[in-house]
Each structure stands twice: as C-alpha cells, then as structure tokens.
Coordinates of C-alpha atoms in Angstrom, one line a residue:
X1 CA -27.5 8.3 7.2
X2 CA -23.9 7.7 7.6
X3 CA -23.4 6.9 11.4
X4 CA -24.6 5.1 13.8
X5 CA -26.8 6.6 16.3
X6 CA -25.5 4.6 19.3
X7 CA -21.5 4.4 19.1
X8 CA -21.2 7.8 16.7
X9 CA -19.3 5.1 14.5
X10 CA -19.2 5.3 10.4
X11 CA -22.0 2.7 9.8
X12 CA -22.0 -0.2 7.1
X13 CA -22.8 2.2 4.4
X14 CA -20.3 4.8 4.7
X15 CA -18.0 2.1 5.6
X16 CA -18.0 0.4 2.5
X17 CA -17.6 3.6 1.0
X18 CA -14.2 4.2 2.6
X19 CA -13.0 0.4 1.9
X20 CA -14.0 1.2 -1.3
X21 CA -11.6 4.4 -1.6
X22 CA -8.9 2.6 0.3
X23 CA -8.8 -0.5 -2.1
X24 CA -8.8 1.8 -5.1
X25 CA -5.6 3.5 -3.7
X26 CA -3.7 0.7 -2.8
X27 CA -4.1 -0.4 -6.4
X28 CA -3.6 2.7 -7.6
X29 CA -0.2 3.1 -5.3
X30 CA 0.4 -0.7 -5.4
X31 CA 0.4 -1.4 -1.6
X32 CA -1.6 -3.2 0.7
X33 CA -4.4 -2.9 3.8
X34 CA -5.8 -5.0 6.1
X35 CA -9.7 -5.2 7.0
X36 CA -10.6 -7.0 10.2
X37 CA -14.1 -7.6 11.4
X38 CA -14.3 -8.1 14.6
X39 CA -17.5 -10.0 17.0
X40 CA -18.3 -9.1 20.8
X41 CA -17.9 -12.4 22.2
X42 CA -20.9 -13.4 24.9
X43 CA -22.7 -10.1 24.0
X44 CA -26.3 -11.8 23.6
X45 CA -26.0 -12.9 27.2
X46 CA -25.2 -9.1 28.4
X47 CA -28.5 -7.6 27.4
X48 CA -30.7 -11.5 28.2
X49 CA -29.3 -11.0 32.2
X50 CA -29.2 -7.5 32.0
X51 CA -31.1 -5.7 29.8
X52 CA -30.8 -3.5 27.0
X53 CA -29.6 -0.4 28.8
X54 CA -27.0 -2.3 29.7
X55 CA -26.2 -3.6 26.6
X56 CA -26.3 -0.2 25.1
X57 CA -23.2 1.1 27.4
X58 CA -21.8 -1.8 27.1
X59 CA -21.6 -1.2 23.6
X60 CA -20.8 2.6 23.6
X61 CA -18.0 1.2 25.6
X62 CA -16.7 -1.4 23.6
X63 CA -16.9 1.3 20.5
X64 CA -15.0 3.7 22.3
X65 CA -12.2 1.4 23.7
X66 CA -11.8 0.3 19.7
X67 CA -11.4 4.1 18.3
X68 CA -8.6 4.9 21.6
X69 CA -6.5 1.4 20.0
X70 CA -6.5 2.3 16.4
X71 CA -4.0 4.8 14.6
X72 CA -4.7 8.2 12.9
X73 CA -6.0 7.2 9.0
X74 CA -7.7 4.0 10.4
X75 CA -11.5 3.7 10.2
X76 CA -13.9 1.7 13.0
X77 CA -17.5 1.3 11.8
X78 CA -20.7 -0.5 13.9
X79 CA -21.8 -2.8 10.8
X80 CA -24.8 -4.5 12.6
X81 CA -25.6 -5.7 16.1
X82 CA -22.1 -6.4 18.2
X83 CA -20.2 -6.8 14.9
X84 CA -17.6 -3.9 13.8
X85 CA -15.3 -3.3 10.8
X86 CA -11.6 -1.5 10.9
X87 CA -9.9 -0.7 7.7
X88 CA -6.3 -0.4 8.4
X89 CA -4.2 1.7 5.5
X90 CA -0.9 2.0 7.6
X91 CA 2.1 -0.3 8.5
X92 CA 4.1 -3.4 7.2
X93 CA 1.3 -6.2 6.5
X94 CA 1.0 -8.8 8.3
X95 CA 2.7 -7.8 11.1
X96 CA 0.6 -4.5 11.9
X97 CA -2.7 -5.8 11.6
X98 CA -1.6 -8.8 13.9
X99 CA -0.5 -6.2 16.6
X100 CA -3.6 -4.4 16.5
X101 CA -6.2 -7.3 16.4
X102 CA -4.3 -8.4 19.5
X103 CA -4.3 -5.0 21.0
X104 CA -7.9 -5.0 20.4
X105 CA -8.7 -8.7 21.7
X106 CA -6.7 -7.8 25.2
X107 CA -8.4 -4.4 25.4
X108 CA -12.4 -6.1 24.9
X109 CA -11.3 -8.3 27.3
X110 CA -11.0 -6.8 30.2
X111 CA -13.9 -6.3 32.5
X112 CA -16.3 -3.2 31.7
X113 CA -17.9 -1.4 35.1
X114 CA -21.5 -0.8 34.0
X115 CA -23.6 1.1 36.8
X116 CA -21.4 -0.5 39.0
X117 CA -21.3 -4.2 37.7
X118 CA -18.4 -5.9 36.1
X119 CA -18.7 -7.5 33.5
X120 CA -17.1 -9.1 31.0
X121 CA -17.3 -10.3 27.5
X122 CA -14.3 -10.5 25.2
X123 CA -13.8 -10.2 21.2
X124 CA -13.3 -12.3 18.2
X125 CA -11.3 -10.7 15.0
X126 CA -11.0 -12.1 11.6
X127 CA -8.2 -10.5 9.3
X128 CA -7.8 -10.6 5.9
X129 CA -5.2 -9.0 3.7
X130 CA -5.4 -6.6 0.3
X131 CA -4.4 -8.2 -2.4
X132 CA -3.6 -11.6 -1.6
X133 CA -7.1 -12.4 -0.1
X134 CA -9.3 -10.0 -2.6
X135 CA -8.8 -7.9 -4.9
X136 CA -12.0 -6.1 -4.3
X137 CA -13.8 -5.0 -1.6
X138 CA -16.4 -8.0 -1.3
X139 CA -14.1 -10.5 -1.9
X140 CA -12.2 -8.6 1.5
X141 CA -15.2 -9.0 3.4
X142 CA -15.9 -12.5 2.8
X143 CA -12.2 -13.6 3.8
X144 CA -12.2 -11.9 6.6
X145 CA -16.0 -13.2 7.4
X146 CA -14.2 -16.9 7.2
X147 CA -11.6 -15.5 9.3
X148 CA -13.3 -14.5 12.2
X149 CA -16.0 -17.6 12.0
X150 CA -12.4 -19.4 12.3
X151 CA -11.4 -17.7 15.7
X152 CA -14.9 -18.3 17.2
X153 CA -14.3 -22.1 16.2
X154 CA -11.5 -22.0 17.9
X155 CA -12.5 -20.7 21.2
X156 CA -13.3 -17.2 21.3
X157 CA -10.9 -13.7 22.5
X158 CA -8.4 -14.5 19.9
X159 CA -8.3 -13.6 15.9
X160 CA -7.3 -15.3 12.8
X161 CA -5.9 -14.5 9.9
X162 CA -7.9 -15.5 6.5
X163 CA -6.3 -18.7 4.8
X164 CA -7.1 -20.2 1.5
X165 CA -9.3 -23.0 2.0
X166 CA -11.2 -21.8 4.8
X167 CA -14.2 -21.2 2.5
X168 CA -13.9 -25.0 1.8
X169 CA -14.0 -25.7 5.5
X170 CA -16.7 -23.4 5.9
X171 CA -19.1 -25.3 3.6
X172 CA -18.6 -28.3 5.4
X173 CA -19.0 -26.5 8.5
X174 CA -22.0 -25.1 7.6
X175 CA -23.3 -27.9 5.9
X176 CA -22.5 -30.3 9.5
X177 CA -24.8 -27.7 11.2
X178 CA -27.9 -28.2 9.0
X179 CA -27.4 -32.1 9.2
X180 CA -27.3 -31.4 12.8
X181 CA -30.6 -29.1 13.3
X182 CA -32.2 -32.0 11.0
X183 CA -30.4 -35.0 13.3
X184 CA -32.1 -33.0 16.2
X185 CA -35.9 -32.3 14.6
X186 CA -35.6 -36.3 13.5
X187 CA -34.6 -37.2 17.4
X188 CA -31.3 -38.8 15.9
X189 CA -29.0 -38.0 18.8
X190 CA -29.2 -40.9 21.2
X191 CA -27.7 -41.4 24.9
X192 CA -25.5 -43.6 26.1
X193 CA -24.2 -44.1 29.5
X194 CA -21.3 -44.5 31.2
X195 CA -21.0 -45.9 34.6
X196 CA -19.3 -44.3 37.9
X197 CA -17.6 -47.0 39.7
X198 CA -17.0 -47.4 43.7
X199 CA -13.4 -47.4 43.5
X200 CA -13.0 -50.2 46.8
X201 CA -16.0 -52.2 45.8
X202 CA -16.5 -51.8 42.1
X203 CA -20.1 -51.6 41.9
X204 CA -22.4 -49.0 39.9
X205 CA -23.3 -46.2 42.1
X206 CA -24.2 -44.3 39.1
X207 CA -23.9 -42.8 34.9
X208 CA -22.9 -40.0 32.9
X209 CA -25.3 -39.3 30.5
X210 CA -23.4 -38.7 26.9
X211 CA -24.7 -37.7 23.8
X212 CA -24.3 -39.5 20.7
X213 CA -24.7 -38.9 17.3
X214 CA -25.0 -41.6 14.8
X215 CA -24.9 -40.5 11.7
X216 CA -27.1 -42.1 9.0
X217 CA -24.1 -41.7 6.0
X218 CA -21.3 -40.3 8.1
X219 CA -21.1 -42.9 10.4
X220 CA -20.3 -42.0 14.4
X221 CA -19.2 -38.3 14.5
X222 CA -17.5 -37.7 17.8
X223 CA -19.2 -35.2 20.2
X224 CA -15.6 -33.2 20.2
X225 CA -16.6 -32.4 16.6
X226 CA -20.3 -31.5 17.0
X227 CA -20.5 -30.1 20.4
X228 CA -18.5 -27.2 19.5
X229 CA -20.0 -26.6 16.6
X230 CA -23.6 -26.5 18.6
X231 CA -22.0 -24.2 21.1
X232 CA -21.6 -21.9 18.4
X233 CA -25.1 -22.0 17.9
X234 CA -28.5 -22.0 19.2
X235 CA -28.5 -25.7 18.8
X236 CA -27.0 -26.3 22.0
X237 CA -30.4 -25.5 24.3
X238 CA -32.4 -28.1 22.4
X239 CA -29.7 -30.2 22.3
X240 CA -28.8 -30.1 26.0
X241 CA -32.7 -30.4 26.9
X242 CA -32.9 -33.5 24.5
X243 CA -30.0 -34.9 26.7
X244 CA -31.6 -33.4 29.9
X245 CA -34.8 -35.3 29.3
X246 CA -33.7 -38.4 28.1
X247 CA -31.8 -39.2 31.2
X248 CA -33.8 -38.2 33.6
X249 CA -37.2 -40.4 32.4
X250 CA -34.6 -43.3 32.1
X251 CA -33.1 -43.0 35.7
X252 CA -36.6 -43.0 37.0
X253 CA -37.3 -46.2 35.2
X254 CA -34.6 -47.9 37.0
X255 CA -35.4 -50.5 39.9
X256 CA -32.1 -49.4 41.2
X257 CA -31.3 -46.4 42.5
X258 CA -28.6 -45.1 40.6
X259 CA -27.4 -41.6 40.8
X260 CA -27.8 -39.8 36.6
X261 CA -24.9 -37.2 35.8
X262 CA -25.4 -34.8 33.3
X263 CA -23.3 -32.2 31.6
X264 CA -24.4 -28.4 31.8
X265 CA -22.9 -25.9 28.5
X266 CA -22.1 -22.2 29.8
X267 CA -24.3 -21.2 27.5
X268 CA -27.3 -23.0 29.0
X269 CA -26.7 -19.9 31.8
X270 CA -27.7 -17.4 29.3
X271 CA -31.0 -18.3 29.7
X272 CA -32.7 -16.5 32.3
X273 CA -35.4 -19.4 33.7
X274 CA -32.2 -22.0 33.9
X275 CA -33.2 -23.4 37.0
X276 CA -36.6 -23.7 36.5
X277 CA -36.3 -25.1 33.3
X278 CA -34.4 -28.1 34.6
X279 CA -36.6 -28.5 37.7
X280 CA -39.6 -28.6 35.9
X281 CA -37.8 -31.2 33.4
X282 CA -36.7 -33.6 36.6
X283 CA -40.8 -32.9 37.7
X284 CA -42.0 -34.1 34.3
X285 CA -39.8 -37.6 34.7
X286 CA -40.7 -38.7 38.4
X287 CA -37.1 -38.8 39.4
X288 CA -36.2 -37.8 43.2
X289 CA -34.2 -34.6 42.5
X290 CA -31.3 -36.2 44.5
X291 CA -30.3 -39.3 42.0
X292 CA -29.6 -35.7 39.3
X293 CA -26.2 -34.3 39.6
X294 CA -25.1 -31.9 37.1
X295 CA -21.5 -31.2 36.0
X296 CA -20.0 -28.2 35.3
X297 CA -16.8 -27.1 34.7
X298 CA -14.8 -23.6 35.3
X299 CA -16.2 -22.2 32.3
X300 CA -20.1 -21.7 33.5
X301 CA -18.4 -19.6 36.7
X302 CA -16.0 -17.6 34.4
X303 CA -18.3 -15.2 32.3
X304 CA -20.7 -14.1 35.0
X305 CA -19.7 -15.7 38.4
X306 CA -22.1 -14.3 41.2
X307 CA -25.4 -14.8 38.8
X308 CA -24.9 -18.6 37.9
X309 CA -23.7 -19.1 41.8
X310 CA -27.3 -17.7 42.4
X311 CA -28.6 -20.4 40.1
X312 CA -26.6 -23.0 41.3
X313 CA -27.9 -22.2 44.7
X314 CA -31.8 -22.7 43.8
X315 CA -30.6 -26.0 42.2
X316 CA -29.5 -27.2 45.2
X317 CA -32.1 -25.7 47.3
X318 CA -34.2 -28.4 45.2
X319 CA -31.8 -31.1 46.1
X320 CA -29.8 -31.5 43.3
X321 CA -26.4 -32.5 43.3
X322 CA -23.9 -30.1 41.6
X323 CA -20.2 -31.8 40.2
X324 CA -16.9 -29.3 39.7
X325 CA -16.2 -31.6 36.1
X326 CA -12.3 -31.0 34.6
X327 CA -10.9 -30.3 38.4
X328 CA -7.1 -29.0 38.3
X329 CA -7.2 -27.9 34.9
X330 CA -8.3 -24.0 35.4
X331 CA -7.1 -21.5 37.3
X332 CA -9.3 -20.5 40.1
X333 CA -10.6 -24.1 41.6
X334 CA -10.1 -23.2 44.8
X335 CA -12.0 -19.8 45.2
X336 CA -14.8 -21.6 43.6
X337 CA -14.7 -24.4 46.0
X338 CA -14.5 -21.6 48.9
X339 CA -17.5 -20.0 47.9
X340 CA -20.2 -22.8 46.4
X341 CA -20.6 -25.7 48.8
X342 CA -20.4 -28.6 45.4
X343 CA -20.9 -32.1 45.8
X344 CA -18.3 -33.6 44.5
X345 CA -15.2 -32.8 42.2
X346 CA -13.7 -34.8 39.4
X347 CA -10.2 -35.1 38.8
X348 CA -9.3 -34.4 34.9
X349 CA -8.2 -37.6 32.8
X350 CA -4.9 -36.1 32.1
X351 CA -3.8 -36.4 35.0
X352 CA -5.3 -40.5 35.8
X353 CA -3.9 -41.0 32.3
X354 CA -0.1 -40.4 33.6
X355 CA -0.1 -42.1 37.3
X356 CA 2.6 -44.8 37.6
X357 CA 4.2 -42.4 35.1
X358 CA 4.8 -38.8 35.8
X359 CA 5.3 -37.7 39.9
X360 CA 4.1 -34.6 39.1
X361 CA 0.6 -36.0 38.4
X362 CA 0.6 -38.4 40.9
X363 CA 1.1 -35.8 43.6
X364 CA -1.7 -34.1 42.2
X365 CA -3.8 -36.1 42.1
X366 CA -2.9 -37.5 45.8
X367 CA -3.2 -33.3 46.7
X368 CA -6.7 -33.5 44.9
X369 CA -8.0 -36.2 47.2
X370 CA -7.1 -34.9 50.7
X371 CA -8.5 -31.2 49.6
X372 CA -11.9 -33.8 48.7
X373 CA -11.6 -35.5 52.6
X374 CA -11.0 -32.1 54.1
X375 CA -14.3 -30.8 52.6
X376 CA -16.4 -34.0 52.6
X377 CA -16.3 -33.8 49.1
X378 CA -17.3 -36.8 46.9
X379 CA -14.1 -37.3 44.4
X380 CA -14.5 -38.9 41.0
X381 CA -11.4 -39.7 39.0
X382 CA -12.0 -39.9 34.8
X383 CA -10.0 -42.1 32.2
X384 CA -9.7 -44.5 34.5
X385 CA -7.7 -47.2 31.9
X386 CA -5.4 -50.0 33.2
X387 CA -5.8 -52.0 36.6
X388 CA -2.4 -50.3 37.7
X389 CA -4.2 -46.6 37.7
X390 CA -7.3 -48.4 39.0
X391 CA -4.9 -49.5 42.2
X392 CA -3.3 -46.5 42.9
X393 CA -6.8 -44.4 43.1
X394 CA -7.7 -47.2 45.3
X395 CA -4.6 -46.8 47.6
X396 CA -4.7 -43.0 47.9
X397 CA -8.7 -43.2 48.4
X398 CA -10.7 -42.2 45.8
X399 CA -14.6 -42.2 45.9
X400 CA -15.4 -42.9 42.7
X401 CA -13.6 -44.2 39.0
X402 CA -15.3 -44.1 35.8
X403 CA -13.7 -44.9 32.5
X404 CA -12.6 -48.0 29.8
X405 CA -11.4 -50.1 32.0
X406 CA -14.6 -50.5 33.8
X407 CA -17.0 -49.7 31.4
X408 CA -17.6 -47.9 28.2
X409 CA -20.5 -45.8 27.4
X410 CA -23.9 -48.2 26.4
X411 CA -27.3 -47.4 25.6
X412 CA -27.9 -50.2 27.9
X413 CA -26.7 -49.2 31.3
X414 CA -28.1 -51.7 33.5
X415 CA -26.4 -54.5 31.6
X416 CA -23.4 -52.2 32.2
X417 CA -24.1 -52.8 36.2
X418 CA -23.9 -56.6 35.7
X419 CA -21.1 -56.7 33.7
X420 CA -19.0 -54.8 36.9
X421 CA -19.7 -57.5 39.3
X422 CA -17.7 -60.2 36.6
X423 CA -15.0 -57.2 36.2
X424 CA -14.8 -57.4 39.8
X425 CA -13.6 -61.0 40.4
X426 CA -11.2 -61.0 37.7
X427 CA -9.7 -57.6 38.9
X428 CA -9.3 -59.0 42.4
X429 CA -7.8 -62.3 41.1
X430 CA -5.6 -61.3 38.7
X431 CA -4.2 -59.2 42.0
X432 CA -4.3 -62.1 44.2

C-alpha cells in the first residue's frame, strides 16, 4: 500500500506522508528543505521501440541510480509513470539541492546497458524551496511542478529552480497550447516556402517548406515560440504531418520540377511506422519520391542512433533525399557522415552570417565545402543576406544559397521562382 511494486520506492501516498512530517519539522525547528520532482526525459520512446520489459529495467535502473546519489535522511519516491519525488532535509539551501539535482541529471544521463543495448534517456528536475516557495506541502509540489515544466521548456537534462512568476508563465504557456491544438483542428497553420538558390546561376532548384502560424488575435507568432512548445507535446506528429502533406500535394502540382524540403522533429522517430507513414504520405500526393528531401539535424541521431539510421536507410531505399540541416554546430558531424551516405549537408547560418567578418568562420565554412566535394555531397549554405556573403559562397563553390537576400518565405513559391531571374540581373550588374 505504501511502495511501489516495480522500483521498491515509497510511492505517492507514503510520500506525501513523509513531506508532510518534514514540513511540520522544519516549522517546528524553523529550517528549511528542498523537494525536487524529477521527469525521465525521452522515456515514452524507450518502451514504443522497445517494449515494456525494457522499460521496466530501464526504470528499476533509473530508481536505483537515484537512491545510490541521495544522502542518509533523504527520501526517493516513484509518484506515477517516469516521474519521482526526493524530499531533501539536510544541507545549506540552495546550494545542496542544486548539487544534488545536478548529480542526479549527470548520473540519468549516462547510457543504461539493457540486455545488452545502450540506451539513453536523460532527466529533468524541478526544485523548490521550504518556506519561501510554500509554506505547505501542496503549495511545495506545485512550485516545484512549475519548476521542472521550466527545465523541460528549456531543453531537457538540466533542472530549475522554482521562481515567482512562473505560475504566470505557465498560464500563458498552457493557454498557447490549447490555442494551438484548436489552430491545428481548424487547419490554421499555413506553409510558406522558401526558395534554395543555385549559388552560380541563381535560379530555383528548389523550397523549404516552413510552417506558419497566423494567429487570428495574436497576430504572427514565430515558429521559435510554438515549435518548442509542440515538441513538448503530442502536437508535434499532427503538426509535422500537416506540414508533411501540405508540401508534398503542392510540389506535385508544380509544372516545374522543383525539389520540396522538409523538416523532420526527433520526436517524429518515436513512432515506430516513421517510414511508412511518410511514404504512404508522398504516395497519396503523386510526387516522384526524389523531388522530397527531408532535413534533419544531429538531434534525431543522438537519442537512439543505429535505429533512426535503419529508418533513414528505408527512406532512401524509396528514393528520398535525406539533408544533415545545422552542419558544424554539433559535435559528432563527421561519424555521422562516415556512416549514413546523406545527400547533402547545410552549413548553419551563424557561420554565413559572419563571412567577410570573422576568419574563423570563413575557414569553416571554406573546410565545410571541400569535406561536401570530397564526398559528392550537395552543400547548401542558410542566411544567405548581403551580395558580399552571396559572392564569397560563390568563389569558394557552394551548391546551393537560400535566405533574404534571395528570397523570403511565400505562400506563393512559384512567383518566388520569377522573381530570382530579376534578382539575378541586378546582382550581376550591380557587380559589373
């Protein structure tokens, strides 16, 4: 009745029992504890690819790696699902709950052998602080609820602290997610499309598909503000599907060729029929599985590398084309270039944005574009702004450009197209 059958943990009941007790003797002794509820990060996608077996060792081990981290007089409890609860009574405040929510964050993530798989996950923690952020046990759980909704917002395999406010925040958080389940039931969310240049000739060869949401009272909300927030969420599947769809049966009405680009989410991989799904999609539209090339960047190989390889694989077994998106700005580029034969990279913005100004870039970027011609790669270079970082991409070779300069995402792409070939002659006269 008071533990939970899986870990052996204290579960939510004799949990709150012990808060309980350890609130009523800090007031009683006037001093303070921490309570930090902490999230398996990426957990779903552990027992979807693997199973529940799995899931359940994985768990046992997560429980037990939490209990060998925590001091004597600290409590760990399994509240519900990959969510646990520590009640920490000893040490200064904040400073020893901050060293143990780290401890606990570096321990989840490291890579668990399961029945001889690795695999990794992570953890989120949200902290919050008796008495400052309650004086009672349900006002310790909500702070630290905010807290730890904070640390996911902000990436994941980190922890927060609670902060007044936040419960502010988290209304309007909450409140942007409903408006965005209703934006996506109503078909709100458009596409607009942004074109990728031939860098020596400066015609369309293709667009990246980009979401849009126009908000009926709110006005445009940037996708850096609402793609996050449907990461978080199931939202992203429909949402990515939505964008999925839309580009493809508007490539296939075009009486030009042009290659479509579209954005993949890592968590589109948690679903197990990924491939399928998006073959079937391209099926439905009638457009030659070559004009599709999907971008993804380090992120989708990071969590579980050798199983979305596997569906990269059957991707491009159907033909599609697959795009290494942010290039240069993670960590192992070139192992995944070693062992997945992509189409094409594209060089991150930051580093286009500071050619003709920082060496360091410049060389970069030059490095980027010979390790492109060594492997036949296709290179496209993003943010691609003023004529003068338009002429040096030109100089060292680049494939492909795509940015302001040469045309900003439109809902009408073909017009786009025309509007490159004017582009061109003033570009080449304002050189001459």
């Amino acid at each position: 009745a008071h533990h939970d059958p899986l870990t052996g943990l204290a579960n939510r009941i004799l949990f709150n029992e012990r808060l309980a007790e350890a609130v009523a003797e800090a007031r009683r002794q006037q001093g303070s504890l921490a309570l930090l509820i902490l999230d398996l990060d990426r957990f779903k996608s552990v027992n979807d690819l693997h199973g529940h077996a799995v899931g359940d060792r994985l768990m046992q081990e997560a429980a037990a790696r939490l209990v060998h981290n925590v001091r004597e007089g600290d409590m760990v409890a399994r509240l519900v699902g990959d969510e646990f609860a520590i009640v920490q009574v000893t040490g200064e405040q904040p400073a020893s709950s901050a060293g143990l929510a780290q401890r606990l964050v570096d321990v989840l993530g490291r890579s668990f052998e399961i029945d001889g798989q690795m695999i990794s996950i992570g953890g989120s923690a949200g902290i919050a602080l008796y008495p400052q952020d309650g004086a009672e046990p349900s006002g310790l759980f909500q702070a630290a609820d905010l807290a730890l909704n904070r640390a996911k917002r902000d990436g994941r395999n980190t922890f927060c602290f609670f902060e007044p406010g936040m419960d502010i925040k988290f209304r309007e958080h909450r409140m942007l997610e409903q408006e965005l389940r209703q934006a996506l039931a109503r078909e709100e969310l458009t596409v607009d499309y942004q074109p990728l240049v031939d860098c020596g000739t400066l015609e369309a060869r293709g667009f990246e598909a980009l979401v849009r949401w126009r908000h009926p009272t709110r006005g445009f909300i940037s996708p850096a503000e609402f793609i996050p927030l449907a990461e978080e969420t199931s939202l992203i599947l429909p949402l990515s599907r939505h964008v999925l769809a839309t580009a493809c049966n508007e490539a296939a009405s075009w009486p030009h060729p042009y290659r479509i680009a579209v954005n993949l989410s890592p968590s589109q991989f948690r679903a197990p029929n990924l491939a399928e799904e998006i073959v079937e999609t391209v099926a439905r539209s009638g457009l030659s599985p070559e004009r599709l090339e999907l971008e993804i960047t380090e992120g989708v190989l990071i969590g579980d590398t050798e199983r979305t390889l596997k569906v990269l694989r059957r991707l491009k077994d159907h033909g599609i084309r697959i795009a290494l998106d942010d290039f240069g700005t993670g960590y192992s580029s070139l192992s995944y270039l070693r062992r997945f034969p992509f189409d094409k990279i594209k060089i991150d913005r930051s580093f286009v944005q500071n050619l003709g100004i920082d060496e360091e870039a410049e060389a970069i970027v030059r490095a980027i574009l010979a390790l492109g011609r060594s492997l036949r790669l296709d290179v496209t270079a993003e943010g691609v702004e003023n004529a003068a970082q338009l002429e040096t991409l030109r100089v060292e070779g680049c494939n492909l450009v795509q940015g302001f300069l040469l045309g900003r995402p439109s809902a009408a792409p073909l017009s786009a197209a025309r509007r490159l070939q004017a582009l061109a002659g003033n570009l080449e006269a304002g050189q001459a």
